[in-house]
PDB file of C-alpha atoms in Angstrom:
ATOM      1  CA  MET A   5     -33.409 -12.781-118.880  1.00  0.00           C
ATOM      2  CA  ILE A   6     -33.449 -13.864-122.524  1.00  0.00           C
ATOM      3  CA  VAL A   7     -30.492 -16.157-121.870  1.00  0.00           C
ATOM      4  CA  LEU A   8     -32.324 -17.677-118.914  1.00  0.00           C
ATOM      5  CA  LEU A   9     -35.377 -18.236-121.095  1.00  0.00           C
ATOM      6  CA  LEU A  10     -33.280 -20.072-123.713  1.00  0.00           C
ATOM      7  CA  ILE A  11     -31.661 -22.235-121.027  1.00  0.00           C
ATOM      8  CA  VAL A  12     -35.070 -23.202-119.644  1.00  0.00           C
ATOM      9  CA  GLY A  13     -36.332 -24.009-123.150  1.00  0.00           C
ATOM     10  CA  LEU A  14     -33.336 -26.200-123.924  1.00  0.00           C
ATOM     11  CA  ALA A  15     -33.714 -28.003-120.605  1.00  0.00           C
ATOM     12  CA  VAL A  16     -37.357 -28.791-121.372  1.00  0.00           C
ATOM     13  CA  VAL A  17     -36.402 -30.050-124.819  1.00  0.00           C
ATOM     14  CA  ARG A  18     -33.691 -32.324-123.415  1.00  0.00           C
ATOM     15  CA  MET A  19     -36.076 -33.769-120.845  1.00  0.00           C
ATOM     16  CA  ALA A  20     -38.690 -34.454-123.503  1.00  0.00           C
ATOM     17  CA  ASN A  21     -36.154 -36.181-125.781  1.00  0.00           C
ATOM     18  CA  SER A  22     -34.910 -38.316-122.883  1.00  0.00           C
ATOM     19  CA  LEU A  23     -38.412 -39.550-122.086  1.00  0.00           C
ATOM     20  CA  ILE A  24     -39.140 -40.382-125.704  1.00  0.00           C
ATOM     21  CA  GLN A  25     -35.854 -42.243-126.177  1.00  0.00           C
ATOM     22  CA  ARG A  26     -36.699 -44.561-123.283  1.00  0.00           C
ATOM     23  CA  ASN A  27     -39.841 -45.687-125.053  1.00  0.00           C
ATOM     24  CA  ALA A  28     -38.632 -45.512-128.630  1.00  0.00           C
ATOM     25  CA  GLY A  29     -37.906 -49.245-128.838  1.00  0.00           C
ATOM     26  CA  ALA A  30     -41.572 -50.074-129.301  1.00  0.00           C
ATOM     27  CA  THR A  31     -41.765 -48.075-132.517  1.00  0.00           C
ATOM     28  CA  SER A  32     -39.879 -47.894-135.747  1.00  0.00           C
ATOM     29  CA  ALA A  33     -36.786 -45.714-135.999  1.00  0.00           C
ATOM     30  CA  PHE A  34     -38.618 -43.285-138.274  1.00  0.00           C
ATOM     31  CA  ALA A  35     -41.617 -43.038-135.983  1.00  0.00           C
ATOM     32  CA  GLY A  36     -39.347 -42.544-132.981  1.00  0.00           C
ATOM     33  CA  ARG A  37     -37.505 -39.674-134.665  1.00  0.00           C
ATOM     34  CA  SER A  38     -40.782 -38.072-135.679  1.00  0.00           C
ATOM     35  CA  VAL A  39     -42.205 -38.307-132.186  1.00  0.00           C
ATOM     36  CA  ARG A  40     -39.009 -36.942-130.674  1.00  0.00           C
ATOM     37  CA  LEU A  41     -38.912 -34.019-133.103  1.00  0.00           C
ATOM     38  CA  GLY A  42     -42.574 -33.172-132.560  1.00  0.00           C
ATOM     39  CA  THR A  43     -42.241 -33.360-128.809  1.00  0.00           C
ATOM     40  CA  ALA A  44     -39.147 -31.151-128.850  1.00  0.00           C
ATOM     41  CA  ILE A  45     -40.912 -28.503-130.945  1.00  0.00           C
ATOM     42  CA  VAL A  46     -43.998 -28.490-128.720  1.00  0.00           C
ATOM     43  CA  ALA A  47     -41.907 -28.360-125.540  1.00  0.00           C
ATOM     44  CA  GLY A  48     -39.812 -25.491-126.895  1.00  0.00           C
ATOM     45  CA  VAL A  49     -42.865 -23.475-127.916  1.00  0.00           C
ATOM     46  CA  VAL A  50     -44.500 -24.040-124.506  1.00  0.00           C
ATOM     47  CA  ALA A  51     -41.321 -22.924-122.713  1.00  0.00           C
ATOM     48  CA  VAL A  52     -41.105 -19.757-124.806  1.00  0.00           C
ATOM     49  CA  PHE A  53     -44.726 -18.828-124.153  1.00  0.00           C
ATOM     50  CA  ILE A  54     -44.445 -19.496-120.432  1.00  0.00           C
ATOM     51  CA  GLY A  55     -41.273 -17.430-120.226  1.00  0.00           C
ATOM     52  CA  TYR A  56     -42.810 -14.607-122.242  1.00  0.00           C
ATOM     53  CA  PHE A  57     -45.869 -14.275-120.030  1.00  0.00           C
ATOM     54  CA  LEU A  58     -43.734 -14.444-116.899  1.00  0.00           C
ATOM     55  CA  LEU A  59     -41.203 -11.892-118.068  1.00  0.00           C
ATOM     56  CA  VAL A  60     -43.128  -9.497-120.307  1.00  0.00           C
ATOM     57  CA  GLY A  61     -43.945  -7.186-117.389  1.00  0.00           C
ATOM     58  CA  ASP A  62     -40.300  -6.901-116.396  1.00  0.00           C
ATOM     59  CA  LEU A  63     -39.174  -6.426-120.005  1.00  0.00           C
ATOM     60  CA  ASN A  64     -41.615  -3.551-120.452  1.00  0.00           C
ATOM     61  CA  SER A  65     -40.418  -1.971-117.208  1.00  0.00           C
ATOM     62  CA  LEU A  66     -36.940  -1.477-118.663  1.00  0.00           C
ATOM     63  CA  THR A  67     -38.113   1.531-120.699  1.00  0.00           C
ATOM     64  CA  ARG A  68     -41.010   2.699-118.530  1.00  0.00           C
ATOM     65  CA  ALA A  69     -40.809   6.256-117.163  1.00  0.00           C
ATOM     66  CA  TYR A  70     -41.168   7.043-113.472  1.00  0.00           C
ATOM     67  CA  PRO A  71     -44.815   7.459-112.404  1.00  0.00           C
ATOM     68  CA  THR A  72     -46.340  10.896-111.873  1.00  0.00           C
ATOM     69  CA  PHE A  73     -48.837  11.957-109.226  1.00  0.00           C
ATOM     70  CA  ALA A  74     -51.252  14.855-108.749  1.00  0.00           C
ATOM     71  CA  PRO A  75     -49.485  17.656-106.805  1.00  0.00           C
ATOM     72  CA  LEU A  76     -50.836  18.767-103.443  1.00  0.00           C
ATOM     73  CA  ARG A  77     -49.137  22.125-103.917  1.00  0.00           C
ATOM     74  CA  SER A  78     -51.659  23.241-106.509  1.00  0.00           C
ATOM     75  CA  ASN A  79     -54.613  21.512-104.865  1.00  0.00           C
ATOM     76  CA  PRO A  80     -54.126  21.349-101.049  1.00  0.00           C
ATOM     77  CA  ASP A  81     -56.056  18.814 -98.987  1.00  0.00           C
ATOM     78  CA  THR A  82     -57.121  20.492 -95.741  1.00  0.00           C
ATOM     79  CA  SER A  83     -58.047  17.145 -94.168  1.00  0.00           C
ATOM     80  CA  LEU A  84     -54.320  16.384 -93.830  1.00  0.00           C
ATOM     81  CA  ARG A  85     -53.180  18.140 -90.671  1.00  0.00           C
ATOM     82  CA  GLY A  86     -49.540  18.418 -89.693  1.00  0.00           C
ATOM     83  CA  THR A  87     -46.109  19.465 -90.934  1.00  0.00           C
ATOM     84  CA  VAL A  88     -43.388  17.606 -92.812  1.00  0.00           C
ATOM     85  CA  ALA A  89     -39.676  18.436 -92.498  1.00  0.00           C
ATOM     86  CA  TYR A  90     -37.201  17.174 -95.099  1.00  0.00           C
ATOM     87  CA  ASN A  91     -33.780  17.646 -96.643  1.00  0.00           C
ATOM     88  CA  ALA A  92     -34.282  19.905 -99.658  1.00  0.00           C
ATOM     89  CA  LEU A  93     -32.181  20.325-102.778  1.00  0.00           C
ATOM     90  CA  PRO A  94     -28.850  22.076-102.141  1.00  0.00           C
ATOM     91  CA  ILE A  95     -28.299  25.721-103.066  1.00  0.00           C
ATOM     92  CA  ALA A  96     -25.141  27.421-104.346  1.00  0.00           C
ATOM     93  CA  SER A  97     -23.527  29.951-101.990  1.00  0.00           C
ATOM     94  CA  HIS A  98     -20.047  31.487-102.388  1.00  0.00           C
ATOM     95  CA  GLY A  99     -18.883  28.672-104.585  1.00  0.00           C
ATOM     96  CA  LYS A 100     -20.217  25.981-102.253  1.00  0.00           C
ATOM     97  CA  LYS A 101     -23.301  23.825-102.306  1.00  0.00           C
ATOM     98  CA  LEU A 102     -25.225  24.024 -99.066  1.00  0.00           C
ATOM     99  CA  GLY A 103     -27.801  21.441 -98.055  1.00  0.00           C
ATOM    100  CA  CYS A 104     -31.054  22.923 -96.781  1.00  0.00           C
ATOM    101  CA  VAL A 105     -33.750  21.793 -94.383  1.00  0.00           C
ATOM    102  CA  ASP A 106     -37.291  22.830 -95.307  1.00  0.00           C
ATOM    103  CA  VAL A 107     -40.772  22.275 -93.931  1.00  0.00           C
ATOM    104  CA  VAL A 108     -44.117  22.122 -95.706  1.00  0.00           C
ATOM    105  CA  SER A 109     -47.693  21.731 -94.565  1.00  0.00           C
ATOM    106  CA  ALA A 110     -48.930  18.149 -94.845  1.00  0.00           C
ATOM    107  CA  SER A 111     -51.961  19.520 -96.691  1.00  0.00           C
ATOM    108  CA  GLY A 112     -49.752  20.921 -99.464  1.00  0.00           C
ATOM    109  CA  GLY A 113     -48.708  24.406-100.470  1.00  0.00           C
ATOM    110  CA  SER A 114     -45.343  26.161-100.684  1.00  0.00           C
ATOM    111  CA  PRO A 115     -42.382  24.948 -98.594  1.00  0.00           C
ATOM    112  CA  ARG A 116     -40.595  27.105 -96.025  1.00  0.00           C
ATOM    113  CA  GLN A 117     -36.819  27.078 -95.750  1.00  0.00           C
ATOM    114  CA  LEU A 118     -35.491  26.779 -92.185  1.00  0.00           C
ATOM    115  CA  PHE A 119     -31.739  26.945 -92.776  1.00  0.00           C
ATOM    116  CA  CYS A 120     -28.924  25.842 -95.081  1.00  0.00           C
ATOM    117  CA  ALA A 121     -25.563  24.463 -93.949  1.00  0.00           C
ATOM    118  CA  ASN A 122     -22.631  22.340 -95.036  1.00  0.00           C
ATOM    119  CA  GLN A 123     -24.058  18.868 -95.454  1.00  0.00           C
ATOM    120  CA  PRO A 124     -23.590  16.424 -98.327  1.00  0.00           C
ATOM    121  CA  MET A 125     -26.899  16.029-100.133  1.00  0.00           C
ATOM    122  CA  ALA A 126     -26.180  12.323-100.534  1.00  0.00           C
ATOM    123  CA  MET A 127     -26.182  11.963 -96.741  1.00  0.00           C
ATOM    124  CA  GLY A 128     -28.531  14.704 -95.557  1.00  0.00           C
ATOM    125  CA  ALA A 129     -29.365  15.601 -91.980  1.00  0.00           C
ATOM    126  CA  ALA A 130     -31.174  13.303 -89.572  1.00  0.00           C
ATOM    127  CA  LEU A 131     -34.484  15.005 -88.723  1.00  0.00           C
ATOM    128  CA  ASN A 132     -36.469  14.397 -85.573  1.00  0.00           C
ATOM    129  CA  TRP A 133     -39.515  16.183 -84.131  1.00  0.00           C
ATOM    130  CA  LEU A 134     -39.204  16.688 -80.368  1.00  0.00           C
ATOM    131  CA  THR A 135     -42.162  16.284 -78.031  1.00  0.00           C
ATOM    132  CA  ASP A 136     -42.403  20.067 -77.538  1.00  0.00           C
ATOM    133  CA  GLY A 137     -42.872  20.647 -81.271  1.00  0.00           C
ATOM    134  CA  ARG A 138     -39.336  21.763 -82.085  1.00  0.00           C
ATOM    135  CA  LEU A 139     -37.328  20.159 -84.872  1.00  0.00           C
ATOM    136  CA  GLN A 140     -33.872  18.697 -84.308  1.00  0.00           C
ATOM    137  CA  ALA A 141     -31.545  18.417 -87.309  1.00  0.00           C
ATOM    138  CA  THR A 142     -28.270  16.533 -86.939  1.00  0.00           C
ATOM    139  CA  ASN A 143     -25.573  16.570 -89.597  1.00  0.00           C
ATOM    140  CA  ARG A 144     -24.458  13.188 -90.960  1.00  0.00           C
ATOM    141  CA  GLY A 145     -21.239  14.552 -92.513  1.00  0.00           C
ATOM    142  CA  GLN A 146     -17.878  15.601 -91.086  1.00  0.00           C
ATOM    143  CA  ASP A 147     -18.944  19.084 -89.898  1.00  0.00           C
ATOM    144  CA  HIS A 148     -20.634  17.637 -86.810  1.00  0.00           C
ATOM    145  CA  TRP A 149     -23.349  20.212 -86.187  1.00  0.00           C
ATOM    146  CA  SER A 150     -26.718  19.802 -84.544  1.00  0.00           C
ATOM    147  CA  LYS A 151     -29.496  22.391 -84.514  1.00  0.00           C
ATOM    148  CA  ILE A 152     -32.852  22.674 -82.806  1.00  0.00           C
ATOM    149  CA  VAL A 153     -35.341  24.876 -84.627  1.00  0.00           C
ATOM    150  CA  ASN A 154     -38.337  26.533 -83.005  1.00  0.00           C
ATOM    151  CA  LEU A 155     -40.733  27.000 -85.905  1.00  0.00           C
ATOM    152  CA  GLN A 156     -43.016  29.326 -83.954  1.00  0.00           C
ATOM    153  CA  THR A 157     -40.306  31.852 -83.045  1.00  0.00           C
ATOM    154  CA  GLY A 158     -37.773  31.154 -85.801  1.00  0.00           C
ATOM    155  CA  MET A 159     -35.014  30.689 -83.210  1.00  0.00           C
ATOM    156  CA  ILE A 160     -32.236  28.197 -84.078  1.00  0.00           C
ATOM    157  CA  GLU A 161     -30.219  26.757 -81.201  1.00  0.00           C
ATOM    158  CA  GLU A 162     -26.854  25.031 -81.667  1.00  0.00           C
ATOM    159  CA  THR A 163     -26.597  21.857 -79.584  1.00  0.00           C
ATOM    160  CA  THR A 164     -24.007  19.164 -78.914  1.00  0.00           C
ATOM    161  CA  TRP A 165     -23.546  16.820 -81.854  1.00  0.00           C
ATOM    162  CA  VAL A 166     -24.321  13.158 -81.254  1.00  0.00           C
ATOM    163  CA  LYS A 167     -23.883  10.711 -84.108  1.00  0.00           C
ATOM    164  CA  PRO A 168     -27.344   9.990 -85.531  1.00  0.00           C
ATOM    165  CA  PRO A 169     -28.489   6.484 -86.500  1.00  0.00           C
ATOM    166  CA  ALA A 170     -27.830   5.402 -90.054  1.00  0.00           C
ATOM    167  CA  SER A 171     -30.471   6.280 -92.607  1.00  0.00           C
ATOM    168  CA  THR A 172     -32.700   3.332 -93.448  1.00  0.00           C
ATOM    169  CA  SER A 173     -34.657   2.520 -96.586  1.00  0.00           C
ATOM    170  CA  ASN A 174     -36.937   0.016 -94.854  1.00  0.00           C
ATOM    171  CA  LEU A 175     -40.661   0.652 -94.788  1.00  0.00           C
ATOM    172  CA  ALA A 176     -41.587   1.756 -91.292  1.00  0.00           C
ATOM    173  CA  THR A 177     -44.234   0.533 -88.862  1.00  0.00           C
ATOM    174  CA  GLY A 178     -47.107   2.938 -88.194  1.00  0.00           C
ATOM    175  CA  PRO A 179     -48.131   4.371 -84.792  1.00  0.00           C
ATOM    176  CA  GLY A 180     -50.921   1.806 -84.408  1.00  0.00           C
ATOM    177  CA  GLY A 181     -48.785  -1.170 -85.389  1.00  0.00           C
ATOM    178  CA  GLU A 182     -49.631  -0.860 -89.083  1.00  0.00           C
ATOM    179  CA  LYS A 183     -47.117  -2.381 -91.455  1.00  0.00           C
ATOM    180  CA  VAL A 184     -46.539  -1.370 -95.051  1.00  0.00           C
ATOM    181  CA  THR A 185     -44.972  -3.848 -97.456  1.00  0.00           C
ATOM    182  CA  GLU A 186     -43.844  -3.350-101.036  1.00  0.00           C
ATOM    183  CA  SER A 187     -44.209  -6.106-103.632  1.00  0.00           C
ATOM    184  CA  ARG A 188     -43.702  -6.401-107.392  1.00  0.00           C
ATOM    185  CA  SER A 189     -45.323  -8.533-110.038  1.00  0.00           C
ATOM    186  CA  ARG A 190     -45.049  -8.238-113.833  1.00  0.00           C
ATOM    187  CA  GLY A 191     -43.891  -4.629-113.770  1.00  0.00           C
ATOM    188  CA  ARG A 192     -46.327  -3.394-111.116  1.00  0.00           C
ATOM    189  CA  LEU A 193     -45.465  -2.106-107.658  1.00  0.00           C
ATOM    190  CA  ARG A 194     -47.952  -2.560-104.825  1.00  0.00           C
ATOM    191  CA  LEU A 195     -47.993  -1.081-101.366  1.00  0.00           C
ATOM    192  CA  THR A 196     -50.038  -3.150 -98.937  1.00  0.00           C
ATOM    193  CA  LEU A 197     -51.118  -1.966 -95.493  1.00  0.00           C
ATOM    194  CA  THR A 198     -51.575  -4.674 -92.861  1.00  0.00           C
ATOM    195  CA  LYS A 199     -53.024  -4.154 -89.395  1.00  0.00           C
ATOM    196  CA  GLY A 200     -53.840  -7.226 -87.384  1.00  0.00           C
ATOM    197  CA  SER A 201     -55.429  -9.742 -89.726  1.00  0.00           C
ATOM    198  CA  ALA A 202     -56.730  -7.133 -92.200  1.00  0.00           C
ATOM    199  CA  SER A 203     -54.800  -6.098 -95.300  1.00  0.00           C
ATOM    200  CA  ARG A 204     -55.561  -3.806 -98.193  1.00  0.00           C
ATOM    201  CA  VAL A 205     -53.682  -2.372-101.162  1.00  0.00           C
ATOM    202  CA  LEU A 206     -52.928   1.357-100.855  1.00  0.00           C
ATOM    203  CA  LEU A 207     -51.158   1.780-104.183  1.00  0.00           C
ATOM    204  CA  SER A 208     -50.800  -0.291-107.355  1.00  0.00           C
ATOM    205  CA  ILE A 209     -48.901   1.280-110.265  1.00  0.00           C
ATOM    206  CA  ALA A 210     -46.833   0.270-113.293  1.00  0.00           C
ATOM    207  CA  VAL A 211     -43.217   1.241-112.635  1.00  0.00           C
ATOM    208  CA  SER A 212     -39.742   0.902-114.065  1.00  0.00           C
ATOM    209  CA  ARG A 213     -37.505  -1.785-112.631  1.00  0.00           C
ATOM    210  CA  ASP A 214     -35.349   0.688-110.667  1.00  0.00           C
ATOM    211  CA  TYR A 215     -38.277   2.528-109.046  1.00  0.00           C
ATOM    212  CA  SER A 216     -38.901   2.019-105.337  1.00  0.00           C
ATOM    213  CA  LEU A 217     -40.390   3.644-102.230  1.00  0.00           C
ATOM    214  CA  ASN A 218     -38.586   4.015 -98.922  1.00  0.00           C
ATOM    215  CA  ASN A 219     -37.979   6.249 -95.874  1.00  0.00           C
ATOM    216  CA  LEU A 220     -41.557   6.361 -94.627  1.00  0.00           C
ATOM    217  CA  ALA A 221     -42.558   9.088 -92.160  1.00  0.00           C
ATOM    218  CA  TRP A 222     -45.881   8.416 -90.417  1.00  0.00           C
ATOM    219  CA  SER A 223     -48.315  11.004 -89.121  1.00  0.00           C
ATOM    220  CA  PRO A 224     -48.913  10.503 -85.377  1.00  0.00           C
ATOM    221  CA  ASP A 225     -52.561   9.564 -86.012  1.00  0.00           C
ATOM    222  CA  GLY A 226     -51.669   7.036 -88.723  1.00  0.00           C
ATOM    223  CA  LYS A 227     -54.036   8.606 -91.263  1.00  0.00           C
ATOM    224  CA  TRP A 228     -51.249   9.359 -93.733  1.00  0.00           C
ATOM    225  CA  PHE A 229     -47.555   8.891 -94.258  1.00  0.00           C
ATOM    226  CA  ILE A 230     -44.868  10.370 -96.474  1.00  0.00           C
ATOM    227  CA  ALA A 231     -42.765   8.093 -98.660  1.00  0.00           C
ATOM    228  CA  GLU A 232     -39.594   9.060-100.498  1.00  0.00           C
ATOM    229  CA  ASP A 233     -39.328   7.502-103.953  1.00  0.00           C
ATOM    230  CA  SER A 234     -36.295   6.801-106.120  1.00  0.00           C
ATOM    231  CA  ALA A 235     -37.140   9.835-108.281  1.00  0.00           C
ATOM    232  CA  GLY A 236     -36.483  12.186-105.330  1.00  0.00           C
ATOM    233  CA  GLN A 237     -40.183  12.872-104.762  1.00  0.00           C
ATOM    234  CA  LEU A 238     -41.972  12.943-101.417  1.00  0.00           C
ATOM    235  CA  LEU A 239     -45.362  11.283-101.799  1.00  0.00           C
ATOM    236  CA  SER A 240     -48.301  11.721 -99.447  1.00  0.00           C
ATOM    237  CA  ILE A 241     -50.229   8.448 -99.076  1.00  0.00           C
ATOM    238  CA  THR A 242     -53.444   8.253 -97.067  1.00  0.00           C
ATOM    239  CA  THR A 243     -54.447   5.058 -95.260  1.00  0.00           C
ATOM    240  CA  GLY A 244     -58.253   5.340 -95.294  1.00  0.00           C
ATOM    241  CA  SER A 245     -60.604   3.004 -97.150  1.00  0.00           C
ATOM    242  CA  LYS A 246     -60.179   5.171-100.249  1.00  0.00           C
ATOM    243  CA  SER A 247     -56.426   5.645-100.238  1.00  0.00           C
ATOM    244  CA  SER A 248     -54.860   8.375-102.373  1.00  0.00           C
ATOM    245  CA  THR A 249     -51.263   9.023-103.396  1.00  0.00           C
ATOM    246  CA  ARG A 250     -50.249  12.590-104.244  1.00  0.00           C
ATOM    247  CA  LEU A 251     -47.037  14.528-104.746  1.00  0.00           C
ATOM    248  CA  LEU A 252     -46.110  16.655-101.737  1.00  0.00           C
ATOM    249  CA  ILE A 253     -42.614  17.791-102.762  1.00  0.00           C
ATOM    250  CA  ASP A 254     -40.524  17.210-105.879  1.00  0.00           C
ATOM    251  CA  GLY A 255     -36.958  17.110-104.550  1.00  0.00           C
ATOM    252  CA  GLY A 256     -36.546  15.978-100.957  1.00  0.00           C
ATOM    253  CA  THR A 257     -35.137  13.220 -98.773  1.00  0.00           C
ATOM    254  CA  GLU A 258     -35.583  11.700 -95.303  1.00  0.00           C
ATOM    255  CA  PRO A 259     -38.962  13.226 -94.335  1.00  0.00           C
ATOM    256  CA  ALA A 260     -40.084  13.610 -90.719  1.00  0.00           C
ATOM    257  CA  ALA A 261     -43.753  14.177 -89.843  1.00  0.00           C
ATOM    258  CA  THR A 262     -45.582  15.825 -86.934  1.00  0.00           C
ATOM    259  CA  ASP A 263     -49.266  16.481 -86.284  1.00  0.00           C
ATOM    260  CA  ILE A 264     -48.550  20.115 -85.352  1.00  0.00           C
ATOM    261  CA  THR A 265     -49.493  22.731 -87.930  1.00  0.00           C
ATOM    262  CA  PHE A 266     -47.369  25.883 -87.935  1.00  0.00           C
TER     263      PHE A 266
END
């Protein structure tokens, strides 16, 4: 970025000198050199200041820590109804690392482990809530397993493996046609919710350059969604007029949401 700034400054200086040289014949050689020198200095200073104000946000973001959010676990929000399934951090078992699938109430609180199995944490399992309230988990790795979990009875059924769709980092469309877009400007990340012709900012925070939000899981009523961030956190973001962003789980990927509370 610094190199780009210097290139822009030099380009401005060269343009200024070229313009002055075209009109230098009407003045003395000394006056022409003075005008050219003064113009070059002014142009260089202007270029530096413009570049600084354009880039200062990004330069600061190089050393900025990941943002932190108030945890729902210690202060549950009972207005958020539903359940969130996700790929949890792996656990060690008999010399192997097993990937686990957990669920947690959308309102916050302690997570509940459903099962652990051979699955690379980098890939995780594809999670999908069925219409009858059961959770289907399909392995993305080479073990080719698929399980359907009944959270009410605790029963886990093995089913035929079918290759799941590739994981996506795109921001998803809500149940009512809502669209969430992410934008950046001078070191700040903004999430904007658009529905029809109306738009409003849900979140605006200072972030590091490598911080992002992805893998959105919407609640069926569209009142909240879960976003996975690049720090491995699952964030609960409400979509009302007074939007709030809170930490649901620290350490999870590929969330899936349902309006059923278990």
